[in-house]
PDB file of C-alpha atoms and ligand atoms in Angstrom:
ATOM      1  CA  UNK E   1    -127.503 -52.210  36.565  1.00 82.00           C
ATOM      2  CA  UNK E   2    -129.158 -54.758  34.213  1.00 94.00           C
ATOM      3  CA  UNK E   3    -131.840 -56.660  35.962  1.00 98.00           C
ATOM      4  CA  UNK E   4    -132.566 -60.209  34.643  1.00 98.00           C
ATOM      5  CA  UNK E   5    -134.809 -61.796  37.299  1.00 98.00           C
ATOM      6  CA  UNK E   6    -137.717 -60.986  39.551  1.00 98.00           C
ATOM      7  CA  UNK E   7    -139.253 -63.049  42.168  1.00 98.00           C
ATOM      8  CA  UNK E   8    -142.879 -62.488  43.313  1.00 99.00           C
ATOM      9  CA  UNK E   9    -145.437 -64.327  45.393  1.00 98.00           C
ATOM     10  CA  UNK E  10    -149.254 -64.560  44.866  1.00 98.00           C
ATOM     11  CA  UNK E  11    -151.264 -63.073  47.608  1.00 98.00           C
ATOM     12  CA  UNK E  12    -153.446 -65.307  49.457  1.00 98.00           C
ATOM     13  CA  UNK E  13    -157.047 -64.524  50.828  1.00 98.00           C
ATOM     14  CA  UNK E  14    -155.474 -63.732  54.072  1.00 97.00           C
ATOM     15  CA  UNK E  15    -153.809 -60.489  52.420  1.00 98.00           C
ATOM     16  CA  UNK E  16    -156.715 -58.733  53.691  1.00 98.00           C
ATOM     17  CA  UNK E  17    -155.389 -59.009  57.127  1.00 97.00           C
ATOM     18  CA  UNK E  18    -152.361 -57.480  56.171  1.00 98.00           C
ATOM     19  CA  UNK E  19    -150.636 -54.992  58.604  1.00 98.00           C
ATOM     20  CA  UNK E  20    -152.094 -51.504  57.884  1.00 97.00           C
ATOM     21  CA  UNK E  21    -151.713 -48.041  59.268  1.00 96.00           C
ATOM     22  CA  UNK E  22    -153.942 -46.520  56.441  1.00 96.00           C
ATOM     23  CA  UNK E  23    -157.695 -45.650  56.830  1.00 93.00           C
ATOM     24  CA  UNK E  24    -158.327 -47.058  53.268  1.00 97.00           C
ATOM     25  CA  UNK E  25    -160.426 -50.053  54.279  1.00 97.00           C
ATOM     26  CA  UNK E  26    -159.597 -53.652  53.581  1.00 97.00           C
ATOM     27  CA  UNK E  27    -158.244 -54.688  50.177  1.00 98.00           C
ATOM     28  CA  UNK E  28    -160.662 -56.356  47.475  1.00 98.00           C
ATOM     29  CA  UNK E  29    -158.895 -59.667  47.048  1.00 98.00           C
ATOM     30  CA  UNK E  30    -160.206 -60.418  43.585  1.00 98.00           C
ATOM     31  CA  UNK E  31    -158.909 -56.817  42.408  1.00 98.00           C
ATOM     32  CA  UNK E  32    -155.507 -57.582  44.249  1.00 98.00           C
ATOM     33  CA  UNK E  33    -155.142 -60.694  42.322  1.00 98.00           C
ATOM     34  CA  UNK E  34    -155.879 -58.969  39.048  1.00 98.00           C
ATOM     35  CA  UNK E  35    -153.446 -56.051  39.908  1.00 98.00           C
ATOM     36  CA  UNK E  36    -150.904 -58.750  40.918  1.00 98.00           C
ATOM     37  CA  UNK E  37    -151.245 -60.187  37.448  1.00 98.00           C
ATOM     38  CA  UNK E  38    -150.866 -56.881  35.685  1.00 98.00           C
ATOM     39  CA  UNK E  39    -147.711 -56.072  37.925  1.00 99.00           C
ATOM     40  CA  UNK E  40    -146.182 -59.438  36.699  1.00 98.00           C
ATOM     41  CA  UNK E  41    -147.063 -58.431  33.137  1.00 98.00           C
ATOM     42  CA  UNK E  42    -145.121 -55.099  33.681  1.00 98.00           C
ATOM     43  CA  UNK E  43    -142.151 -56.743  35.111  1.00 98.00           C
ATOM     44  CA  UNK E  44    -141.862 -59.105  31.869  1.00 98.00           C
ATOM     45  CA  UNK E  45    -142.184 -56.119  29.579  1.00 98.00           C
ATOM     46  CA  UNK E  46    -139.144 -54.532  31.252  1.00 98.00           C
ATOM     47  CA  UNK E  47    -137.199 -57.581  30.241  1.00 98.00           C
ATOM     48  CA  UNK E  48    -137.057 -59.870  33.542  1.00 98.00           C
ATOM     49  CA  UNK E  49    -137.878 -63.436  33.841  1.00 98.00           C
ATOM     50  CA  UNK E  50    -140.370 -63.615  36.712  1.00 98.00           C
ATOM     51  CA  UNK E  51    -140.560 -66.642  39.232  1.00 98.00           C
ATOM     52  CA  UNK E  52    -143.869 -66.735  40.843  1.00 98.00           C
ATOM     53  CA  UNK E  53    -144.342 -68.378  44.165  1.00 98.00           C
ATOM     54  CA  UNK E  54    -147.455 -69.718  45.495  1.00 98.00           C
ATOM     55  CA  UNK E  55    -149.606 -68.179  47.877  1.00 98.00           C
ATOM     56  CA  UNK E  56    -149.746 -69.228  51.565  1.00 95.00           C
ATOM     57  CA  UNK E  57    -152.420 -68.742  54.057  1.00 95.00           C
ATOM     58  CA  UNK E  58    -149.979 -68.364  56.969  1.00 97.00           C
ATOM     59  CA  UNK E  59    -148.536 -64.957  56.420  1.00 98.00           C
ATOM     60  CA  UNK E  60    -150.891 -62.174  55.441  1.00 98.00           C
ATOM     61  CA  UNK E  61    -148.196 -59.938  54.285  1.00 98.00           C
ATOM     62  CA  UNK E  62    -146.083 -62.499  52.465  1.00 98.00           C
ATOM     63  CA  UNK E  63    -146.515 -61.322  48.954  1.00 98.00           C
ATOM     64  CA  UNK E  64    -144.403 -58.441  49.983  1.00 98.00           C
ATOM     65  CA  UNK E  65    -141.198 -60.451  49.121  1.00 98.00           C
ATOM     66  CA  UNK E  66    -138.864 -57.464  49.076  1.00 98.00           C
ATOM     67  CA  UNK E  67    -138.871 -57.344  52.928  1.00 98.00           C
ATOM     68  CA  UNK E  68    -137.479 -61.043  53.723  1.00 98.00           C
ATOM     69  CA  UNK E  69    -134.409 -60.455  51.499  1.00 98.00           C
ATOM     70  CA  UNK E  70    -132.076 -58.010  49.753  1.00 98.00           C
ATOM     71  CA  UNK E  71    -130.760 -59.288  46.354  1.00 98.00           C
ATOM     72  CA  UNK E  72    -127.641 -57.896  44.681  1.00 98.00           C
ATOM     73  CA  UNK E  73    -125.497 -58.793  41.843  1.00 96.00           C
ATOM     74  CA  UNK E  74    -122.954 -60.726  43.963  1.00 97.00           C
ATOM     75  CA  UNK E  75    -125.007 -61.763  46.993  1.00 98.00           C
ATOM     76  CA  UNK E  76    -128.025 -62.249  48.905  1.00 98.00           C
ATOM     77  CA  UNK E  77    -128.911 -61.170  52.456  1.00 98.00           C
ATOM     78  CA  UNK E  78    -131.870 -63.054  54.177  1.00 98.00           C
ATOM     79  CA  UNK E  79    -133.290 -60.616  56.682  1.00 98.00           C
ATOM     80  CA  UNK E  80    -134.623 -60.747  60.386  1.00 98.00           C
ATOM     81  CA  UNK E  81    -137.957 -59.052  59.903  1.00 98.00           C
ATOM     82  CA  UNK E  82    -138.898 -56.504  62.416  1.00 98.00           C
ATOM     83  CA  UNK E  83    -142.724 -57.095  62.234  1.00 98.00           C
ATOM     84  CA  UNK E  84    -143.793 -59.884  64.505  1.00 98.00           C
ATOM     85  CA  UNK E  85    -146.484 -61.164  62.382  1.00 98.00           C
ATOM     86  CA  UNK E  86    -143.867 -61.567  59.310  1.00 98.00           C
ATOM     87  CA  UNK E  87    -141.260 -63.488  61.255  1.00 98.00           C
ATOM     88  CA  UNK E  88    -140.934 -66.620  59.421  1.00 98.00           C
ATOM     89  CA  UNK E  89    -141.610 -65.422  55.925  1.00 98.00           C
ATOM     90  CA  UNK E  90    -137.709 -65.278  55.307  1.00 98.00           C
ATOM     91  CA  UNK E  91    -137.675 -69.291  55.080  1.00 98.00           C
ATOM     92  CA  UNK E  92    -139.178 -69.850  51.764  1.00 98.00           C
ATOM     93  CA  UNK E  93    -137.311 -66.940  50.332  1.00 98.00           C
ATOM     94  CA  UNK E  94    -134.057 -68.259  51.505  1.00 98.00           C
ATOM     95  CA  UNK E  95    -134.628 -71.702  50.028  1.00 97.00           C
ATOM     96  CA  UNK E  96    -135.559 -69.920  46.566  1.00 98.00           C
ATOM     97  CA  UNK E  97    -132.607 -67.914  46.611  1.00 98.00           C
ATOM     98  CA  UNK E  98    -130.335 -70.754  47.113  1.00 97.00           C
ATOM     99  CA  UNK E  99    -130.980 -71.629  43.279  1.00 95.00           C
ATOM    100  CA  UNK E 100    -129.538 -68.363  42.358  1.00 97.00           C
ATOM    101  CA  UNK E 101    -126.769 -67.557  44.923  1.00 96.00           C
ATOM    102  CA  UNK E 102    -125.276 -70.908  45.884  1.00 85.00           C
ATOM    103  CA  UNK E 103    -122.859 -69.751  48.670  1.00 87.00           C
ATOM    104  CA  UNK E 104    -123.278 -66.161  48.765  1.00 97.00           C
ATOM    105  CA  UNK E 105    -126.137 -66.039  51.036  1.00 98.00           C
ATOM    106  CA  UNK E 106    -125.862 -64.288  54.541  1.00 98.00           C
ATOM    107  CA  UNK E 107    -128.448 -63.829  57.295  1.00 98.00           C
ATOM    108  CA  UNK E 108    -129.108 -60.928  59.567  1.00 98.00           C
ATOM    109  CA  UNK E 109    -129.331 -62.359  63.152  1.00 98.00           C
ATOM    110  CA  UNK E 110    -131.089 -61.264  66.417  1.00 98.00           C
ATOM    111  CA  UNK E 111    -130.772 -58.624  68.108  1.00 98.00           C
ATOM    112  CA  UNK E 112    -130.618 -57.127  64.543  1.00 98.00           C
ATOM    113  CA  UNK E 113    -133.604 -56.618  62.599  1.00 98.00           C
ATOM    114  CA  UNK E 114    -133.795 -55.384  58.969  1.00 98.00           C
ATOM    115  CA  UNK E 115    -136.412 -55.400  56.394  1.00 98.00           C
ATOM    116  CA  UNK E 116    -135.875 -54.911  52.549  1.00 98.00           C
ATOM    117  CA  UNK E 117    -138.065 -52.139  52.222  1.00 98.00           C
ATOM    118  CA  UNK E 118    -135.464 -50.147  54.430  1.00 98.00           C
ATOM    119  CA  UNK E 119    -132.611 -50.789  51.745  1.00 98.00           C
ATOM    120  CA  UNK E 120    -132.177 -48.640  48.693  1.00 98.00           C
ATOM    121  CA  UNK E 121    -129.390 -49.481  46.273  1.00 98.00           C
ATOM    122  CA  UNK E 122    -127.776 -46.916  44.210  1.00 98.00           C
ATOM    123  CA  UNK E 123    -125.241 -48.644  41.969  1.00 97.00           C
ATOM    124  CA  UNK E 124    -122.665 -49.816  44.391  1.00 97.00           C
ATOM    125  CA  UNK E 125    -123.818 -48.065  47.357  1.00 98.00           C
ATOM    126  CA  UNK E 126    -126.736 -49.101  49.830  1.00 98.00           C
ATOM    127  CA  UNK E 127    -128.682 -46.632  51.848  1.00 98.00           C
ATOM    128  CA  UNK E 128    -130.230 -48.399  54.855  1.00 98.00           C
ATOM    129  CA  UNK E 129    -133.172 -46.789  56.831  1.00 98.00           C
ATOM    130  CA  UNK E 130    -133.459 -47.114  60.665  1.00 98.00           C
ATOM    131  CA  UNK E 131    -137.207 -47.483  61.061  1.00 98.00           C
ATOM    132  CA  UNK E 132    -139.557 -49.326  63.409  1.00 97.00           C
ATOM    133  CA  UNK E 133    -138.719 -52.516  61.341  1.00 98.00           C
ATOM    134  CA  UNK E 134    -134.918 -51.890  61.083  1.00 98.00           C
ATOM    135  CA  UNK E 135    -132.576 -51.462  63.948  1.00 98.00           C
ATOM    136  CA  UNK E 136    -129.145 -50.069  63.961  1.00 98.00           C
ATOM    137  CA  UNK E 137    -127.666 -53.561  64.725  1.00 98.00           C
ATOM    138  CA  UNK E 138    -129.467 -54.933  61.613  1.00 98.00           C
ATOM    139  CA  UNK E 139    -128.267 -52.092  59.421  1.00 98.00           C
ATOM    140  CA  UNK E 140    -124.624 -52.585  60.585  1.00 98.00           C
ATOM    141  CA  UNK E 141    -124.793 -56.396  60.120  1.00 98.00           C
ATOM    142  CA  UNK E 142    -126.130 -55.706  56.476  1.00 98.00           C
ATOM    143  CA  UNK E 143    -123.032 -53.136  55.769  1.00 98.00           C
ATOM    144  CA  UNK E 144    -120.493 -55.670  57.174  1.00 98.00           C
ATOM    145  CA  UNK E 145    -121.870 -58.324  54.578  1.00 98.00           C
ATOM    146  CA  UNK E 146    -121.943 -56.146  51.720  1.00 98.00           C
ATOM    147  CA  UNK E 147    -118.683 -54.505  52.267  1.00 98.00           C
ATOM    148  CA  UNK E 148    -117.076 -58.038  51.631  1.00 97.00           C
ATOM    149  CA  UNK E 149    -118.333 -57.566  48.156  1.00 98.00           C
ATOM    150  CA  UNK E 150    -116.705 -54.093  47.754  1.00 98.00           C
ATOM    151  CA  UNK E 151    -120.265 -52.408  48.084  1.00 98.00           C
ATOM    152  CA  UNK E 152    -120.624 -49.363  50.482  1.00 98.00           C
ATOM    153  CA  UNK E 153    -123.324 -48.715  52.996  1.00 98.00           C
ATOM    154  CA  UNK E 154    -124.748 -45.544  54.614  1.00 98.00           C
ATOM    155  CA  UNK E 155    -127.250 -45.436  57.505  1.00 98.00           C
ATOM    156  CA  UNK E 156    -130.089 -43.130  57.166  1.00 98.00           C
ATOM    157  CA  UNK E 157    -132.377 -42.049  60.138  1.00 97.00           C
ATOM    158  CA  UNK E 158    -135.780 -40.584  59.582  1.00 95.00           C
ATOM    159  CA  UNK E 159    -139.327 -40.547  61.212  1.00 92.00           C
ATOM    160  CA  UNK E 160    -142.935 -40.797  60.239  1.00 92.00           C
ATOM    161  CA  UNK E 161    -142.798 -43.303  57.418  1.00 96.00           C
ATOM    162  CA  UNK E 162    -142.730 -47.111  57.402  1.00 96.00           C
ATOM    163  CA  UNK E 163    -139.636 -47.986  55.256  1.00 98.00           C
ATOM    164  CA  UNK E 164    -137.066 -45.830  53.703  1.00 98.00           C
ATOM    165  CA  UNK E 165    -138.433 -46.650  50.357  1.00 98.00           C
ATOM    166  CA  UNK E 166    -141.939 -45.468  51.482  1.00 98.00           C
ATOM    167  CA  UNK E 167    -140.362 -41.949  50.869  1.00 98.00           C
ATOM    168  CA  UNK E 168    -137.557 -42.335  48.066  1.00 98.00           C
ATOM    169  CA  UNK E 169    -136.580 -44.242  45.107  1.00 98.00           C
ATOM    170  CA  UNK E 170    -133.502 -44.383  43.061  1.00 98.00           C
ATOM    171  CA  UNK E 171    -134.417 -44.308  39.383  1.00 98.00           C
ATOM    172  CA  UNK E 172    -131.212 -44.146  37.675  1.00 97.00           C
ATOM    173  CA  UNK E 173    -129.190 -41.407  36.143  1.00 94.00           C
ATOM    174  CA  UNK E 174    -128.121 -40.001  39.691  1.00 97.00           C
ATOM    175  CA  UNK E 175    -131.757 -39.200  40.236  1.00 98.00           C
ATOM    176  CA  UNK E 176    -134.062 -39.777  43.231  1.00 98.00           C
ATOM    177  CA  UNK E 177    -137.652 -39.435  43.511  1.00 98.00           C
ATOM    178  CA  UNK E 178    -138.365 -38.246  47.016  1.00 98.00           C
ATOM    179  CA  UNK E 179    -140.805 -36.933  49.332  1.00 97.00           C
ATOM    180  CA  UNK E 180    -140.702 -34.020  51.828  1.00 96.00           C
ATOM    181  CA  UNK E 181    -139.769 -36.054  54.788  1.00 95.00           C
ATOM    182  CA  UNK E 182    -136.375 -37.061  53.166  1.00 97.00           C
ATOM    183  CA  UNK E 183    -135.670 -34.312  50.683  1.00 97.00           C
ATOM    184  CA  UNK E 184    -133.287 -32.489  52.898  1.00 96.00           C
ATOM    185  CA  UNK E 185    -131.181 -35.328  54.182  1.00 97.00           C
ATOM    186  CA  UNK E 186    -127.650 -34.777  53.813  1.00 97.00           C
ATOM    187  CA  UNK E 187    -126.820 -38.413  52.783  1.00 98.00           C
ATOM    188  CA  UNK E 188    -128.813 -37.465  49.456  1.00 98.00           C
ATOM    189  CA  UNK E 189    -127.234 -33.988  48.805  1.00 97.00           C
ATOM    190  CA  UNK E 190    -125.292 -35.126  45.800  1.00 97.00           C
ATOM    191  CA  UNK E 191    -128.325 -36.331  43.973  1.00 98.00           C
ATOM    192  CA  UNK E 192    -130.627 -34.855  41.362  1.00 97.00           C
ATOM    193  CA  UNK E 193    -133.947 -34.915  43.107  1.00 97.00           C
ATOM    194  CA  UNK E 194    -137.513 -35.036  41.847  1.00 97.00           C
ATOM    195  CA  UNK E 195    -139.617 -33.814  44.588  1.00 97.00           C
ATOM    196  CA  UNK E 196    -143.083 -35.461  44.985  1.00 96.00           C
ATOM    197  CA  UNK E 197    -146.275 -33.486  46.098  1.00 93.00           C
ATOM    198  CA  UNK E 198    -147.539 -34.220  49.447  1.00 95.00           C
ATOM    199  CA  UNK E 199    -150.883 -35.491  47.741  1.00 97.00           C
ATOM    200  CA  UNK E 200    -148.931 -37.887  45.522  1.00 98.00           C
ATOM    201  CA  UNK E 201    -146.411 -39.082  48.084  1.00 97.00           C
ATOM    202  CA  UNK E 202    -147.410 -42.624  47.600  1.00 98.00           C
ATOM    203  CA  UNK E 203    -145.766 -42.422  44.240  1.00 98.00           C
ATOM    204  CA  UNK E 204    -142.421 -42.245  45.756  1.00 98.00           C
ATOM    205  CA  UNK E 205    -142.544 -46.149  45.990  1.00 98.00           C
ATOM    206  CA  UNK E 206    -141.758 -46.709  42.395  1.00 98.00           C
ATOM    207  CA  UNK E 207    -139.123 -48.941  40.673  1.00 98.00           C
ATOM    208  CA  UNK E 208    -136.692 -48.475  37.784  1.00 98.00           C
ATOM    209  CA  UNK E 209    -136.175 -51.739  35.958  1.00 98.00           C
ATOM    210  CA  UNK E 210    -133.968 -51.613  32.902  1.00 98.00           C
ATOM    211  CA  UNK E 211    -135.347 -49.002  30.585  1.00 98.00           C
ATOM    212  CA  UNK E 212    -138.489 -48.170  32.441  1.00 98.00           C
ATOM    213  CA  UNK E 213    -139.665 -46.562  35.633  1.00 98.00           C
ATOM    214  CA  UNK E 214    -142.986 -48.447  36.989  1.00 98.00           C
ATOM    215  CA  UNK E 215    -145.116 -45.939  38.661  1.00 98.00           C
ATOM    216  CA  UNK E 216    -148.449 -46.512  40.598  1.00 98.00           C
ATOM    217  CA  UNK E 217    -151.403 -45.691  38.643  1.00 98.00           C
ATOM    218  CA  UNK E 218    -153.206 -42.546  39.451  1.00 98.00           C
ATOM    219  CA  UNK E 219    -150.415 -40.004  40.151  1.00 98.00           C
ATOM    220  CA  UNK E 220    -150.485 -37.713  37.188  1.00 98.00           C
ATOM    221  CA  UNK E 221    -148.229 -34.965  38.466  1.00 97.00           C
ATOM    222  CA  UNK E 222    -145.524 -37.312  39.124  1.00 98.00           C
ATOM    223  CA  UNK E 223    -145.834 -39.082  35.978  1.00 98.00           C
ATOM    224  CA  UNK E 224    -145.763 -35.585  34.196  1.00 97.00           C
ATOM    225  CA  UNK E 225    -142.437 -34.700  36.142  1.00 97.00           C
ATOM    226  CA  UNK E 226    -140.736 -38.026  35.232  1.00 97.00           C
ATOM    227  CA  UNK E 227    -141.920 -37.815  31.448  1.00 97.00           C
ATOM    228  CA  UNK E 228    -140.444 -34.148  31.519  1.00 96.00           C
ATOM    229  CA  UNK E 229    -137.149 -35.548  32.718  1.00 95.00           C
ATOM    230  CA  UNK E 230    -137.050 -38.163  29.951  1.00 96.00           C
ATOM    231  CA  UNK E 231    -137.951 -41.272  31.795  1.00 97.00           C
ATOM    232  CA  UNK E 232    -139.973 -43.985  30.010  1.00 98.00           C
ATOM    233  CA  UNK E 233    -142.904 -45.004  32.175  1.00 98.00           C
ATOM    234  CA  UNK E 234    -145.093 -47.875  33.014  1.00 98.00           C
ATOM    235  CA  UNK E 235    -148.074 -47.606  35.273  1.00 98.00           C
ATOM    236  CA  UNK E 236    -149.534 -50.361  37.380  1.00 98.00           C
ATOM    237  CA  UNK E 237    -152.722 -49.967  39.480  1.00 98.00           C
ATOM    238  CA  UNK E 238    -151.637 -51.342  43.081  1.00 98.00           C
ATOM    239  CA  UNK E 239    -154.645 -49.595  45.013  1.00 98.00           C
ATOM    240  CA  UNK E 240    -155.369 -52.862  46.944  1.00 98.00           C
ATOM    241  CA  UNK E 241    -151.762 -53.130  48.285  1.00 98.00           C
ATOM    242  CA  UNK E 242    -151.674 -49.361  49.191  1.00 98.00           C
ATOM    243  CA  UNK E 243    -154.437 -50.300  51.781  1.00 98.00           C
ATOM    244  CA  UNK E 244    -152.071 -52.507  53.599  1.00 98.00           C
ATOM    245  CA  UNK E 245    -148.993 -50.412  53.376  1.00 98.00           C
ATOM    246  CA  UNK E 246    -147.477 -51.930  50.471  1.00 98.00           C
ATOM    247  CA  UNK E 247    -146.392 -50.980  46.982  1.00 96.00           C
ATOM    248  CA  UNK E 248    -144.652 -51.475  43.833  1.00 98.00           C
ATOM    249  CA  UNK E 249    -141.202 -52.149  45.298  1.00 98.00           C
ATOM    250  CA  UNK E 250    -142.583 -54.392  48.088  1.00 98.00           C
ATOM    251  CA  UNK E 251    -144.043 -56.780  45.552  1.00 98.00           C
ATOM    252  CA  UNK E 252    -140.892 -58.190  44.010  1.00 98.00           C
ATOM    253  CA  UNK E 253    -137.208 -58.936  44.477  1.00 98.00           C
ATOM    254  CA  UNK E 254    -135.272 -57.763  41.421  1.00 98.00           C
ATOM    255  CA  UNK E 255    -131.790 -58.621  40.371  1.00 97.00           C
TER     256      UNK E 255
HETATM  257  N1  LIG D   1    -148.187 -54.540  55.243  1.00 72.33           N
HETATM  258  C1  LIG D   1    -146.999 -54.407  54.913  1.00 72.33           C
HETATM  259  C2  LIG D   1    -146.191 -54.348  56.061  1.00 72.33           C
HETATM  260  O1  LIG D   1    -146.347 -53.813  57.182  1.00 72.33           O
HETATM  261  O2  LIG D   1    -145.030 -54.861  56.158  1.00 72.33           O
END
């Protein structure tokens, strides 16, 4: 799939109050802003036009724009976020996506919940993780919508990670980069798999955009493995977003 566009949202000072299950301390806001600029630069270098939404002081996690929507070549699905403090983030994203999708916008409705971090696209197939944020009802609503556009959907159940894409990324060429938690899932048995060391598991949240895989900075073994497999790599430091359970994929919508 050729990506042409990306949407990002600037972090506000409120980001230091983002939901966190890590013991890494509070993010440094100035550093986070600099990292965000570098992230946008990397996206542009991958050949996409980047729309930058202004920060808001209401939602601490709102720069993680991947969660309120799923964008595809044919339609967009606005989610019903599972995290209480994030409910409402989807309103701005919906109005922005109207520019790109006209009528092909659908919405996940209560009692379904779904967050974009739980949805991994592999060509015409979506894998939807059922997590603390995404329930089966939300996953089924999502599959019903995308099937209308000739996509397929498979539900994946797991434990111990926030979102599906906390533990796995599709990086093209039938290849997954995947952590221990998900490596033996039968839903993934037909893929080539690059296994991530436990000590580098954060690097599973990487993104393939056009000719490049963008990896978080500071994960040398993973970088070496990808280079060995012939992938072209860019690295971006997202240490301040890691502190609040976020990563490279969470910071943009790509389509
Ligand atoms: N802090 C990112 C999230 O929990 O959604």
